[in-house]
Coordinates of C-alpha atoms in Angstrom, one line a residue:
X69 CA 162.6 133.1 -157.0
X70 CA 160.3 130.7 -156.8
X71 CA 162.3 128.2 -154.6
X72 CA 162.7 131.2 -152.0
X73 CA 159.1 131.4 -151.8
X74 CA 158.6 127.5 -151.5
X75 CA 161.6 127.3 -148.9
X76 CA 159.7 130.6 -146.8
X77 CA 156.6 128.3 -146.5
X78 CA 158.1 125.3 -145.7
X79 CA 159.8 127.3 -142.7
X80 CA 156.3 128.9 -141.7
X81 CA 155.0 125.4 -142.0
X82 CA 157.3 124.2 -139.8
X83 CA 157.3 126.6 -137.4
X84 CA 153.1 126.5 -137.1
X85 CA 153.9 123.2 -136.3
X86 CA 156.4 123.9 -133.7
X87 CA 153.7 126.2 -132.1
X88 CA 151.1 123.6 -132.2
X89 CA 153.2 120.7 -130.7
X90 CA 154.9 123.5 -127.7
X91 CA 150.6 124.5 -127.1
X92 CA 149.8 120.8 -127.1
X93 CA 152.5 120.3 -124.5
X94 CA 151.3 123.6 -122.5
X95 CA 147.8 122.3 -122.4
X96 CA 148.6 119.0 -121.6
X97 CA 150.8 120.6 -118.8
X98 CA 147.9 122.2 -117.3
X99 CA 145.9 119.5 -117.6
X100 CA 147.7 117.4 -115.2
X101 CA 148.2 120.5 -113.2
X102 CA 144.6 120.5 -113.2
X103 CA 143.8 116.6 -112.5
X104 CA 146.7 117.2 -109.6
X105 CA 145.1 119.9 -107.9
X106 CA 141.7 118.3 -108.2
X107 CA 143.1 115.5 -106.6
X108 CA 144.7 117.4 -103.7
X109 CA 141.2 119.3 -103.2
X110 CA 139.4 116.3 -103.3
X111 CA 141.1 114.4 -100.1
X112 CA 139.6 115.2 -97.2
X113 CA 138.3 114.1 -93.4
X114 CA 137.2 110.9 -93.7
X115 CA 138.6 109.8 -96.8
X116 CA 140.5 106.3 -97.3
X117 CA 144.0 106.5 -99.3
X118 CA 146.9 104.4 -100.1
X119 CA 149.9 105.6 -99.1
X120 CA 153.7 104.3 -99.7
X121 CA 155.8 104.1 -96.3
X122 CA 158.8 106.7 -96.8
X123 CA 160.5 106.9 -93.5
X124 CA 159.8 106.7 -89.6
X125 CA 160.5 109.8 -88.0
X126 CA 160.2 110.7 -84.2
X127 CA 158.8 107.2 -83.9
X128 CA 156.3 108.3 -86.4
X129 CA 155.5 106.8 -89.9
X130 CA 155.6 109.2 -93.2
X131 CA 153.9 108.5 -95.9
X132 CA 153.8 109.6 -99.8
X133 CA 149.9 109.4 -100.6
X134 CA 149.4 107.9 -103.7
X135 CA 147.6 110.1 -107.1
X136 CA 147.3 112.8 -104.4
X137 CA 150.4 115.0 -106.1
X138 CA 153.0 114.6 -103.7
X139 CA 151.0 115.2 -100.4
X140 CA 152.5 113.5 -97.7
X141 CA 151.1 112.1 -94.0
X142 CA 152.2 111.0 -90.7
X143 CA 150.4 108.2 -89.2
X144 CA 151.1 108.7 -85.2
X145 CA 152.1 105.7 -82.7
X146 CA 148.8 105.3 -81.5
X147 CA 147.2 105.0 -84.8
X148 CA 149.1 102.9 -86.4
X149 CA 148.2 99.3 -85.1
X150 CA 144.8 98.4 -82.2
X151 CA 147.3 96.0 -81.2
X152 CA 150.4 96.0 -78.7
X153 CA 153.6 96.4 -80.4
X154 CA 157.3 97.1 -79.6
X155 CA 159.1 98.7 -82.9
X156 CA 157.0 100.1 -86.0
X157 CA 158.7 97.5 -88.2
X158 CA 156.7 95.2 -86.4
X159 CA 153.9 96.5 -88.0
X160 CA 155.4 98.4 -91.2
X161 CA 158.4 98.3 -93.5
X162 CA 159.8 101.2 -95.5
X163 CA 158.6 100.5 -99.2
X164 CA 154.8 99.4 -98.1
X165 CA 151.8 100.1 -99.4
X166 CA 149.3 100.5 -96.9
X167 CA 145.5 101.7 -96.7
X168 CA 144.8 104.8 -94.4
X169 CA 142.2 107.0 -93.2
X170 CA 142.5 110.6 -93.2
X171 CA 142.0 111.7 -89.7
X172 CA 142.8 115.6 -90.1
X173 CA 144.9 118.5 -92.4
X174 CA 148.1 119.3 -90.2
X175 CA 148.8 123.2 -90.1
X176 CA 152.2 122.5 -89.4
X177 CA 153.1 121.0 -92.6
X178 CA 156.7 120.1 -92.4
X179 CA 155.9 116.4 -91.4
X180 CA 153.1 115.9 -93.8
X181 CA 149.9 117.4 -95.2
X182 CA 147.4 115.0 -93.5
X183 CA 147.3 113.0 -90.1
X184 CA 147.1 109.7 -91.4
X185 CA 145.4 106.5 -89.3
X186 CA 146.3 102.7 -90.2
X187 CA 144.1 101.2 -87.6
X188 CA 141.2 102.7 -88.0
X189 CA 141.3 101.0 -91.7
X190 CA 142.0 98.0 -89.9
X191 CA 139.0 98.2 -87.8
X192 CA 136.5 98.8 -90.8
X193 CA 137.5 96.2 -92.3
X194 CA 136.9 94.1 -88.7
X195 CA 133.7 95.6 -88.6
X196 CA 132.6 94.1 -91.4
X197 CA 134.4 90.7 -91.1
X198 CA 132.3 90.6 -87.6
X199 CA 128.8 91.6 -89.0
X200 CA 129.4 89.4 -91.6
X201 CA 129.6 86.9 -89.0
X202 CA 127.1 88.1 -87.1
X203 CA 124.4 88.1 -90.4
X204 CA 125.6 84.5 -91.0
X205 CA 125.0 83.4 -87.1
X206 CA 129.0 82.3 -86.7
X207 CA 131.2 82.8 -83.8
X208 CA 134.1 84.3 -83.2
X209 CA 137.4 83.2 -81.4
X210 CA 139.4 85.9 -79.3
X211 CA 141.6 86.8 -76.5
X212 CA 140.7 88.6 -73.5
X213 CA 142.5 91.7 -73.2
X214 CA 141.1 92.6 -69.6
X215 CA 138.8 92.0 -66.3
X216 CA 136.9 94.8 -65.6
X217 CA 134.4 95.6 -63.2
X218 CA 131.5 94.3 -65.1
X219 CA 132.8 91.6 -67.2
X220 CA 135.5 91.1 -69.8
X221 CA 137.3 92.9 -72.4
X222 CA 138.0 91.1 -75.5
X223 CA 140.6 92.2 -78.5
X224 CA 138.6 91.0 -81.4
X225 CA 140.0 93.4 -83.4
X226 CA 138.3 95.8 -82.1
X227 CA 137.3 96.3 -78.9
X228 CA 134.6 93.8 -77.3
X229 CA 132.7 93.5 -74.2
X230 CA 131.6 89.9 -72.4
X231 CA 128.9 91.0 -69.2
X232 CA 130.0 88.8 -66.4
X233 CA 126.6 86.8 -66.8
X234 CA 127.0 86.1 -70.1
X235 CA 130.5 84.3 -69.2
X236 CA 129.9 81.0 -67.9
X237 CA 126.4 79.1 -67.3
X238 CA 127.7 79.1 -63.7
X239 CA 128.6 81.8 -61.1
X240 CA 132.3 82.9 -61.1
X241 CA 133.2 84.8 -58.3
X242 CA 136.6 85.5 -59.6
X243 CA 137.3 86.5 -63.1
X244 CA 141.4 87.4 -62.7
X245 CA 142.3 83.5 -64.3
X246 CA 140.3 84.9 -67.2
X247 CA 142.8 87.3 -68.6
X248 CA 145.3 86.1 -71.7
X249 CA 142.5 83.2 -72.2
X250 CA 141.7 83.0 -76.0
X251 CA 137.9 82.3 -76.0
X252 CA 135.1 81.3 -78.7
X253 CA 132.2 83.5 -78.1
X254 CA 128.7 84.6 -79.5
X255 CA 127.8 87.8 -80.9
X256 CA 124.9 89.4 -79.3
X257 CA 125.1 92.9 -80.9
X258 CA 127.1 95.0 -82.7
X259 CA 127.1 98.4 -83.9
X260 CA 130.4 100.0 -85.4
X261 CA 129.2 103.2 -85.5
X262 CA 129.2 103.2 -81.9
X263 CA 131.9 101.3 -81.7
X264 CA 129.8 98.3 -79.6
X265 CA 130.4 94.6 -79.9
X266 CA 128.8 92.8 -77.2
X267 CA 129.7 88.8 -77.0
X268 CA 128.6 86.1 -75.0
X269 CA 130.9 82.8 -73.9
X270 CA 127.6 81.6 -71.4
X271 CA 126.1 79.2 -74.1
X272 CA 129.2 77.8 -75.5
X273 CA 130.6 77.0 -72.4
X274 CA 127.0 75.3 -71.3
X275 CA 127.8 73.4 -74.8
X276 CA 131.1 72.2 -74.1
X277 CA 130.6 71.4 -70.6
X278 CA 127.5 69.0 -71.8
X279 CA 129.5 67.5 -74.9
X280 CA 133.0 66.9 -71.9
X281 CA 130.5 65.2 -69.6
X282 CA 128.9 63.2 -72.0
X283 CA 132.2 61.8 -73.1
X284 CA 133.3 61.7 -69.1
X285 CA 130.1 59.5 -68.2
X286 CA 131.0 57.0 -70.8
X287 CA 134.8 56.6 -69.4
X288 CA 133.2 56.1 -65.7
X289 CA 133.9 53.1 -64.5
X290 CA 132.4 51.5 -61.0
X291 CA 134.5 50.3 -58.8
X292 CA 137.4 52.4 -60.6
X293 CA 139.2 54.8 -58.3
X294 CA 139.8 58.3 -60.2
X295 CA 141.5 62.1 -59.2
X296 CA 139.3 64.8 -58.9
X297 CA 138.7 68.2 -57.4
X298 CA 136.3 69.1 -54.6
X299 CA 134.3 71.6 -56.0
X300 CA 131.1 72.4 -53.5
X301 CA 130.8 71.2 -50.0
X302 CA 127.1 71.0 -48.4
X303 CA 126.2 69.6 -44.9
X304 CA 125.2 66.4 -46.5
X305 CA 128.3 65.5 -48.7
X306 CA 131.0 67.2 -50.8
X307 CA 130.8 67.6 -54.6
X308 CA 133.8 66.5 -56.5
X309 CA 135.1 67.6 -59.8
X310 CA 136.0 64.9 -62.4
X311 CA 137.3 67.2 -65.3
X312 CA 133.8 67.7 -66.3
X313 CA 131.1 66.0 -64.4
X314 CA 130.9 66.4 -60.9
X315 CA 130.4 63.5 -58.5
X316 CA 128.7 63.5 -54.8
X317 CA 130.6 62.2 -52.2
X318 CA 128.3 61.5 -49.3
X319 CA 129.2 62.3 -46.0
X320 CA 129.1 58.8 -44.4
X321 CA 131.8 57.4 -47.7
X322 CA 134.0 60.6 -46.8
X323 CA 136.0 59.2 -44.1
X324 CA 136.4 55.9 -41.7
X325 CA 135.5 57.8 -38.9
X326 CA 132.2 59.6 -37.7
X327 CA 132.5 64.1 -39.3
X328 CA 129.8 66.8 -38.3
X329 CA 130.7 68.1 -41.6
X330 CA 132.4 67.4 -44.4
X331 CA 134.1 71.2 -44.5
X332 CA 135.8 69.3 -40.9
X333 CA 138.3 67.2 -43.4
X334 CA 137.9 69.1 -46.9
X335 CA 138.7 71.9 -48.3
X336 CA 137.6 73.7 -52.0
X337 CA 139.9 72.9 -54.3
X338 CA 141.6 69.8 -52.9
X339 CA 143.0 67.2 -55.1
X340 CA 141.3 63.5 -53.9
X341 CA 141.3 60.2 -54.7
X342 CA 137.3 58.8 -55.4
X343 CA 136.3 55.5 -55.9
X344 CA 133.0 55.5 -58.4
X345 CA 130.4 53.4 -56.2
X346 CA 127.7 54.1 -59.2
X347 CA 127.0 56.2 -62.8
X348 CA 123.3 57.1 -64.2
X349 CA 123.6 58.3 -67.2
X350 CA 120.3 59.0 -68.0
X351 CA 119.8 60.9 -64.8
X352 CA 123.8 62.6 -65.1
X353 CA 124.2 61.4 -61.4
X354 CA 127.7 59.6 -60.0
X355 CA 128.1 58.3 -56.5
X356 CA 131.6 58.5 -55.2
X357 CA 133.6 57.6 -52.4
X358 CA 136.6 59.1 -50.9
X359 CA 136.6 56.4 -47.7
X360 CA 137.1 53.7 -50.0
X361 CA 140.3 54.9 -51.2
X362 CA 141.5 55.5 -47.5
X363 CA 143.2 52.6 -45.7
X364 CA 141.2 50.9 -43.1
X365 CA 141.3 51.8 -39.6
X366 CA 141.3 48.0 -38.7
X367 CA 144.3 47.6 -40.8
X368 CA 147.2 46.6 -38.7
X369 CA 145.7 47.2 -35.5
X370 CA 147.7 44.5 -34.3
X371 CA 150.9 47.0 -34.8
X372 CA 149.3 49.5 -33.8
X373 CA 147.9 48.2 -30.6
X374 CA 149.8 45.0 -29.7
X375 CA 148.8 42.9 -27.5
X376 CA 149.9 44.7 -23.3
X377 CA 150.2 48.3 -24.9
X378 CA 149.2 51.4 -23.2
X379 CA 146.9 53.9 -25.4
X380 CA 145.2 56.9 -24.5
X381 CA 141.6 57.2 -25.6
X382 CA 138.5 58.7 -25.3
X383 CA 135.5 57.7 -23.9
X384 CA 132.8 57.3 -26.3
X385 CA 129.9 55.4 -24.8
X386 CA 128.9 54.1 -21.7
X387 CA 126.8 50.8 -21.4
X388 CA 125.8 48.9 -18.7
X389 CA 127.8 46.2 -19.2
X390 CA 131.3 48.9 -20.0
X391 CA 132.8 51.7 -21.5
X392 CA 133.9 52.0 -25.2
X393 CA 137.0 54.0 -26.1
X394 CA 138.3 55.3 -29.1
X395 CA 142.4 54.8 -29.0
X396 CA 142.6 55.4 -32.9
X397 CA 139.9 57.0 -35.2
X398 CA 136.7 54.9 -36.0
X399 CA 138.9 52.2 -34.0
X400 CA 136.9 51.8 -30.6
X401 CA 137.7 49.1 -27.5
X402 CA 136.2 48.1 -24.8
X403 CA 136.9 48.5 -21.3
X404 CA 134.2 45.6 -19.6
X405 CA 132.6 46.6 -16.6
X406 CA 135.0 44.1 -14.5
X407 CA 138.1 45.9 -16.0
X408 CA 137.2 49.8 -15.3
X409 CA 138.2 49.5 -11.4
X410 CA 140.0 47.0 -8.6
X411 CA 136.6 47.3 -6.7
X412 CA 133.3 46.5 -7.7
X413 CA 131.0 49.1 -9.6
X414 CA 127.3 49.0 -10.4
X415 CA 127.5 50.9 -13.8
X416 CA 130.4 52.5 -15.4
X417 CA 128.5 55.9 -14.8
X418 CA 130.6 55.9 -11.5
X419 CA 134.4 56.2 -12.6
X420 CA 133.6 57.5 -16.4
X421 CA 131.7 59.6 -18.5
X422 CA 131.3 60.2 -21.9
X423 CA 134.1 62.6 -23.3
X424 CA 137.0 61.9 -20.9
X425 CA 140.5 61.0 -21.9
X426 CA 142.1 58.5 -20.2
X427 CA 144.5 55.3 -20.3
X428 CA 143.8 52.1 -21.4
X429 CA 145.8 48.7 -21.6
X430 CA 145.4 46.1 -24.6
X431 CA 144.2 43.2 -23.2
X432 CA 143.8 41.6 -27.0
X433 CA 143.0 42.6 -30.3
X434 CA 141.0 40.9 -33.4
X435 CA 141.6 42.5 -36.7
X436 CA 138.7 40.1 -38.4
X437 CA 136.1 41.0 -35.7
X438 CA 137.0 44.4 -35.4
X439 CA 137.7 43.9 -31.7
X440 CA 139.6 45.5 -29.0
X441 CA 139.9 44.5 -25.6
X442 CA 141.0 47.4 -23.1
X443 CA 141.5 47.4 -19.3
X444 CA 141.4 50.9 -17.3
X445 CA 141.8 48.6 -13.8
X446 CA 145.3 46.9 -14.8
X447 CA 146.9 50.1 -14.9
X448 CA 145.7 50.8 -11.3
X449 CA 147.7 49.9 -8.3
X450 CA 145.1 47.1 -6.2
X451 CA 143.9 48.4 -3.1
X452 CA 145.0 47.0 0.4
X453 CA 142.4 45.3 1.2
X454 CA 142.7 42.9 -1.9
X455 CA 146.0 42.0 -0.3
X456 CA 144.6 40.1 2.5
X457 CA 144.5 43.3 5.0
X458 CA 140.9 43.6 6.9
X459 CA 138.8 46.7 5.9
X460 CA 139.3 49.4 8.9
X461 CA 136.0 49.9 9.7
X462 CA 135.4 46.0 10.9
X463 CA 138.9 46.4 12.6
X464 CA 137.6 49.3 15.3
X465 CA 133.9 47.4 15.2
X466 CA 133.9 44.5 14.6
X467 CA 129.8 43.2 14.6
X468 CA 129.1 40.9 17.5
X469 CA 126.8 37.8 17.2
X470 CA 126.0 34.6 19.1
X471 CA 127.0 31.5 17.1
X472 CA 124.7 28.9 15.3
X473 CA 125.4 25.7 14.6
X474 CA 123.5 25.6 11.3
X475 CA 125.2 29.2 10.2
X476 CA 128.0 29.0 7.6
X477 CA 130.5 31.6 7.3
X478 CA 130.0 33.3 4.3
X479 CA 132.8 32.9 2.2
X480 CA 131.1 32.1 -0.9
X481 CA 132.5 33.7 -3.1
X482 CA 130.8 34.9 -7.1
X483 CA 132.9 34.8 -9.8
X484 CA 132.7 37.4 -13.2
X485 CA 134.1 35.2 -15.9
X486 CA 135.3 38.2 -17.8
X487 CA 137.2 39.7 -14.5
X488 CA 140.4 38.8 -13.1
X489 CA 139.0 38.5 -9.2
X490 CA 136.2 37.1 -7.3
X491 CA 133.9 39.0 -5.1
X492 CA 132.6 37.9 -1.8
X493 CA 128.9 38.1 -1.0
X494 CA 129.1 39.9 1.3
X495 CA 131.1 42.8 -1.0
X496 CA 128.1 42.6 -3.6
X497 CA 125.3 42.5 -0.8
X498 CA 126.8 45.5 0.9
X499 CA 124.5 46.6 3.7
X500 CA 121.6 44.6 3.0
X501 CA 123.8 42.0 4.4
X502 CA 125.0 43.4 7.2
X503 CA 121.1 44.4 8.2
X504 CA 120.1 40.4 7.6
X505 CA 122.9 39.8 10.0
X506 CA 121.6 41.7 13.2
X507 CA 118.2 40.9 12.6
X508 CA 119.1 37.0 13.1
X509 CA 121.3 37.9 15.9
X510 CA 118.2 39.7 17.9
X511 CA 116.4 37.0 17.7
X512 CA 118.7 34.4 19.2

């Protein structure tokens, strides 16, 4: 009897403990059923979760949150990465875990609870990269994404804006060269909340430009001939870019021959030759010349203008002792006074003038003295009357005049050293002669 009643309370024993363990479990059942819906209530607008990457669908990404009791997301094209990208592998890969931000609840539920945003969580954390930067004075390096009206658009992460004066210490005219270029630049304010990031390239630029020319000004050499760029023309010279420092060319060293203006032989942006005449570096000045570089127009004149050659030239000058005429430029000749015409002139004003083009034969050339001899006349067929033929006029009339025994014909004759004639006196006295002539005649 008595072990019936022993064995009947070991079996109520057991079975109170039986309850106990099964209520244990039910509680603790609920409790996680509790913590899970907690959880699930507690994710909201706003919020930042992890979330596993479970599969890419309609060239979306779904995601398992994580502790959130098997809510899942979808985290759109467009919010997965600020920057340009082909396939979603090359951002994610099934089996990551990646930081979110909720953007909204979906009603539609059958791709996910939540709308889900990667980049946004890529931008606060950006945001505060920058302004940490920004508190600490640093710089930061970036590409620009665009040209826009008013400046540039820089992908810094997030989205950046350069005010076309705050580019270069210079004026740019035209910013297109700008885009894909990866930059350093200043932050000049920030405000994530607004999503503003202004930057500035002006001063860094200014930096670098004055570090490159420092360097430059010590590699100048004078009397060394270097490349460069012409970067600014003025009426008095042409500005040339060395890779850094800029040089003047002055418009008397720009070419052998006389220019009005240096924007008559040079264009922005052409690639020249300079030789460095001088450097001050304390004053950041170089004197160049491009002439220097440039053969000589003297060079080879004697090929060029050999001795019985016909040129055509301009007339440049007039004297009164000839004409000089530019057959090559800066090369001038001259035609002497003797050698412009068969008969006799008083000034070369009579058969030239300044401007004309004409024909011109070398008579001789000297390279070291820089001299050209030219003849207009020996290209001229010689009048009759140099051919021994009477002038017509004393033909039909000839002057009558009683002879005197102490009269001399006058055949004297006055010879130009530099011509290749004679001319009577008679030919250089003209009329006044011919007046002498009847008066002596009256009076015998």
């Amino acid at each position: 009897m008595s072990e019936f009643v022993e064995n009947n309370e070991l079996n109520e024993e057991v079975e109170s403990a039986e309850e106990v363990e099964s209520a244990e479990k039910v509680e603790a059942t609920m409790t996680s059923m509790e913590d899970a819906l907690e959880s699930v209530l507690d994710i909201k607008v706003g919020d930042t979760v992890k979330g596993d990457v479970l599969a890419f669908d309609d060239n979306q990404v779904r995601v398992a949150i994580k502790e959130s009791g098997g809510l899942e997301g979808v985290i759109p094209p467009n919010e997965l990465s600020a920057a340009p990208y082909e396939e979603l592998t090359d951002i994610v890969n099934i089996g990551d875990e990646i930081e979110l931000v909720v953007l909204k609840p979906i009603k539609d539920k059958e791709n996910g609870n939540f709308l889900l945003s990667k980049k946004r969580v890529d931008a606060k954390k950006v945001w505060v990269e920058i302004q940490e930067k920004a508190d600490k004075g640093e710089t930061i390096t970036a590409p620009v994404k665009d040209v826009v009206k008013g400046g540039l658009v820089v992908d810094a992460g997030v989205r950046g804006f350069v005010p076309a004066s705050m580019v270069e210490d210079h004026f740019v005219e035209d910013f297109s060269s700008y885009k894909g270029k990866t930059l350093e630049f200043a932050i000049i304010e920030i405000e994530p909340s607004e999503n503003r990031l202004i930057l500035s390239h002006k001063e860094i630029a200014r930096k670098e430009r004055e570090a490159k020319r420092e360097s430059l000004m010590d590699e100048l050499v004078e009397d060394s001939v270097v490349e460069g760029t012409v970067a600014r023309l003025t009426n008095f010279g042409a500005f040339v870019d060395l890779g850094g420092v800029d040089g003047l060319v002055h418009i008397s060293r720009i070419a052998h021959e006389h220019i009005a203006k240096p924007s008559d032989v040079l264009t922005i942006g052409d690639k020249v030759n300079v030789k460095v005449l001088s450097v001050d570096k304390e004053k950041g000045r170089v004197s160049l010349s491009i002439k220097d570089t440039l053969a000589g127009p003297w060079d080879n004149i004697e090929e060029k203008a050999p001795e019985g050659s016909v040129l055509t030239g301009t007339v440049k000058r007039l004297t009164s002792f000839g004409a000089f005429v530019e057959v090559f430029p800066a090369v001038e000749g001259l035609v002497h006074i003797s050698q412009i015409a068969h008969e006799h002139i008083a000034t070369p004003h009579e058969k030239l003038q300044e401007g004309q083009e004409i024909e011109v034969k070398v008579l001789s050339a000297d390279p070291e003295a820089q001299r050209l001899s030219l003849s207009i006349k020996a290209l001229l067929d010689k009048p009759a009357q140099e051919e021994g033929e009477a002038p017509a006029a004393r033909e039909s009339a000839p002057r009558q005049r009683k002879p005197r025994a102490k009269q001399k014909p006058a055949t004297e004759t006055y010879s130009d050293t530099s011509s290749e004639g004679s001319f009577t006196l008679a030919d250089m006295l003209g009329d006044a002669f011919d007046a002498l002539s009847s008066e002596e005649s009256e009076q015998d």
